[in-house]
Amino acid sequence: MRIETSRLRSVTALSTAAVALVLGISEAAAGTGAPSPWEMSMQGMVTEVGRDLSNFHTYLVWLIAAICLFVLALLIIIVVRFNERSNPVPSRTTHNTMLEVAWTIVPVLILVAIAIPSFRLLRQQLVVPQADLVVKATGYAWYWGYEYPADQGGGFKFDSNMITEAKDLKPDQPRLLGADNPLVVPVGKVVKVQVTAADVLHSFAMPSFGVKVDAVPGRLNETWFRAEKEGVYFGQCSELCGNGHPYMPIEIRVVSEQQYAAWLAEAKQKYASVDGSGSLKLANAQ
Ligand SMILES: [Cu+2]
């Protein structure tokens, strides 16, 4: 009885989820910048690449659903029409040229229909447009370090650690996602992010921007984004890197140009005094 009740409950939950998916309710419920309860689709996107990525994902889900339903229909037809009871004398058909041509060409066409938007999206992600700002992100076990180059008004670097005490979290910072020193960027600007790691493999990921790039020691990868909306966005290290892996969030604050200028001036003071900036000066001199 108990098992039946729980089965009934999971069936109800599943059908509710299916209905929600079909009606696109999950799309509306999806949080932007951070995950939200009962979210089933991707997070709301605030970059063009992110939106295209999310649309490509939806397109693939529908394509896969159509293929699954078609195969299921074929299976049902075969079970009903060609079972042993209805066909005591089995058919001896072995070949059907038209059918064989069809089941070769149709999958090829489906793959082409996937490949074209897929390569278009890859190109969009990998070809970085003229950048307004360059930021370097370095993955450490287990936190992120950010560096703003001197020739763009920066010339400082700082570490970004997860906030561990609940009392230190700001109202807009979820637990396990809030960072003490977030990355701050201006809205509507092309930000190029150079990504590397200092010890083991990490991955720099920001779901609402459609960004995910490996952080590999000894290698400088790059990605880019142009956030269209001011706000606070959260991501996480997305390459299993050790026992602190879930505790190295990425927090990006997208602010207006004036706010960014104010932050930059403040950050220059703050991080220069914290960091000693000796090593940075040396790096800049080289
Ligand atoms: Cu990790």
PDB file of N, CA and C in Angstrom, residues 16 22 66 75 86 103 122 134 165 171 180 211 235 239 243 283:
ATOM      1  N   THR A  16       3.141  16.012 -13.787  1.00  0.00           N
ATOM      2  CA  THR A  16       3.111  17.471 -13.589  1.00  0.00           C
ATOM      3  C   THR A  16       4.312  18.099 -14.281  1.00  0.00           C
ATOM      4  N   VAL A  22       5.854  20.971 -21.280  1.00  0.00           N
ATOM      5  CA  VAL A  22       5.145  21.213 -22.534  1.00  0.00           C
ATOM      6  C   VAL A  22       4.600  22.646 -22.570  1.00  0.00           C
ATOM      7  N   ALA A  66      10.802  13.776 -30.733  1.00  0.00           N
ATOM      8  CA  ALA A  66      10.125  13.320 -31.957  1.00  0.00           C
ATOM      9  C   ALA A  66      10.689  11.968 -32.393  1.00  0.00           C
ATOM     10  N   LEU A  75       7.671   0.446 -32.838  1.00  0.00           N
ATOM     11  CA  LEU A  75       7.700  -0.738 -31.965  1.00  0.00           C
ATOM     12  C   LEU A  75       6.285  -1.227 -31.678  1.00  0.00           C
ATOM     13  N   SER A  86      -0.662 -13.405 -34.721  1.00  0.00           N
ATOM     14  CA  SER A  86      -1.303 -12.927 -35.956  1.00  0.00           C
ATOM     15  C   SER A  86      -0.570 -13.414 -37.203  1.00  0.00           C
ATOM     16  N   TRP A 103      16.343   4.739 -44.415  1.00  0.00           N
ATOM     17  CA  TRP A 103      16.897   4.775 -43.053  1.00  0.00           C
ATOM     18  C   TRP A 103      18.389   5.091 -43.023  1.00  0.00           C
ATOM     19  N   LEU A 122      29.241  27.172 -32.019  1.00  0.00           N
ATOM     20  CA  LEU A 122      30.648  27.029 -31.601  1.00  0.00           C
ATOM     21  C   LEU A 122      31.482  28.203 -32.079  1.00  0.00           C
ATOM     22  N   VAL A 134      39.533  43.100 -20.620  1.00  0.00           N
ATOM     23  CA  VAL A 134      40.090  41.749 -20.470  1.00  0.00           C
ATOM     24  C   VAL A 134      40.249  41.462 -18.980  1.00  0.00           C
ATOM     25  N   GLU A 165      30.308  31.919   6.356  1.00  0.00           N
ATOM     26  CA  GLU A 165      29.384  32.213   7.461  1.00  0.00           C
ATOM     27  C   GLU A 165      28.086  32.811   6.922  1.00  0.00           C
ATOM     28  N   PRO A 171      21.845  39.930   1.187  1.00  0.00           N
ATOM     29  CA  PRO A 171      20.531  39.364   0.833  1.00  0.00           C
ATOM     30  C   PRO A 171      20.497  38.745  -0.575  1.00  0.00           C
ATOM     31  N   ASP A 180      33.327  36.435  -1.447  1.00  0.00           N
ATOM     32  CA  ASP A 180      33.680  37.654  -0.702  1.00  0.00           C
ATOM     33  C   ASP A 180      34.086  38.793  -1.640  1.00  0.00           C
ATOM     34  N   VAL A 211      28.508  30.430 -20.646  1.00  0.00           N
ATOM     35  CA  VAL A 211      29.976  30.357 -20.665  1.00  0.00           C
ATOM     36  C   VAL A 211      30.463  29.174 -19.842  1.00  0.00           C
ATOM     37  N   GLY A 235      28.035  31.319 -10.725  1.00  0.00           N
ATOM     38  CA  GLY A 235      28.449  30.098 -11.393  1.00  0.00           C
ATOM     39  C   GLY A 235      29.312  29.309 -10.432  1.00  0.00           C
ATOM     40  N   GLU A 239      34.693  21.525 -13.042  1.00  0.00           N
ATOM     41  CA  GLU A 239      35.565  20.382 -13.339  1.00  0.00           C
ATOM     42  C   GLU A 239      35.994  19.834 -11.980  1.00  0.00           C
ATOM     43  N   ASN A 243      38.468  17.961  -2.958  1.00  0.00           N
ATOM     44  CA  ASN A 243      37.370  18.003  -1.973  1.00  0.00           C
ATOM     45  C   ASN A 243      36.792  19.395  -1.759  1.00  0.00           C
ATOM     46  N   ALA A 283      55.593  41.877 -12.504  1.00  0.00           N
ATOM     47  CA  ALA A 283      54.964  41.257 -13.669  1.00  0.00           C
ATOM     48  C   ALA A 283      54.685  42.305 -14.745  1.00  0.00           C
TER      49      ALA A 283
END
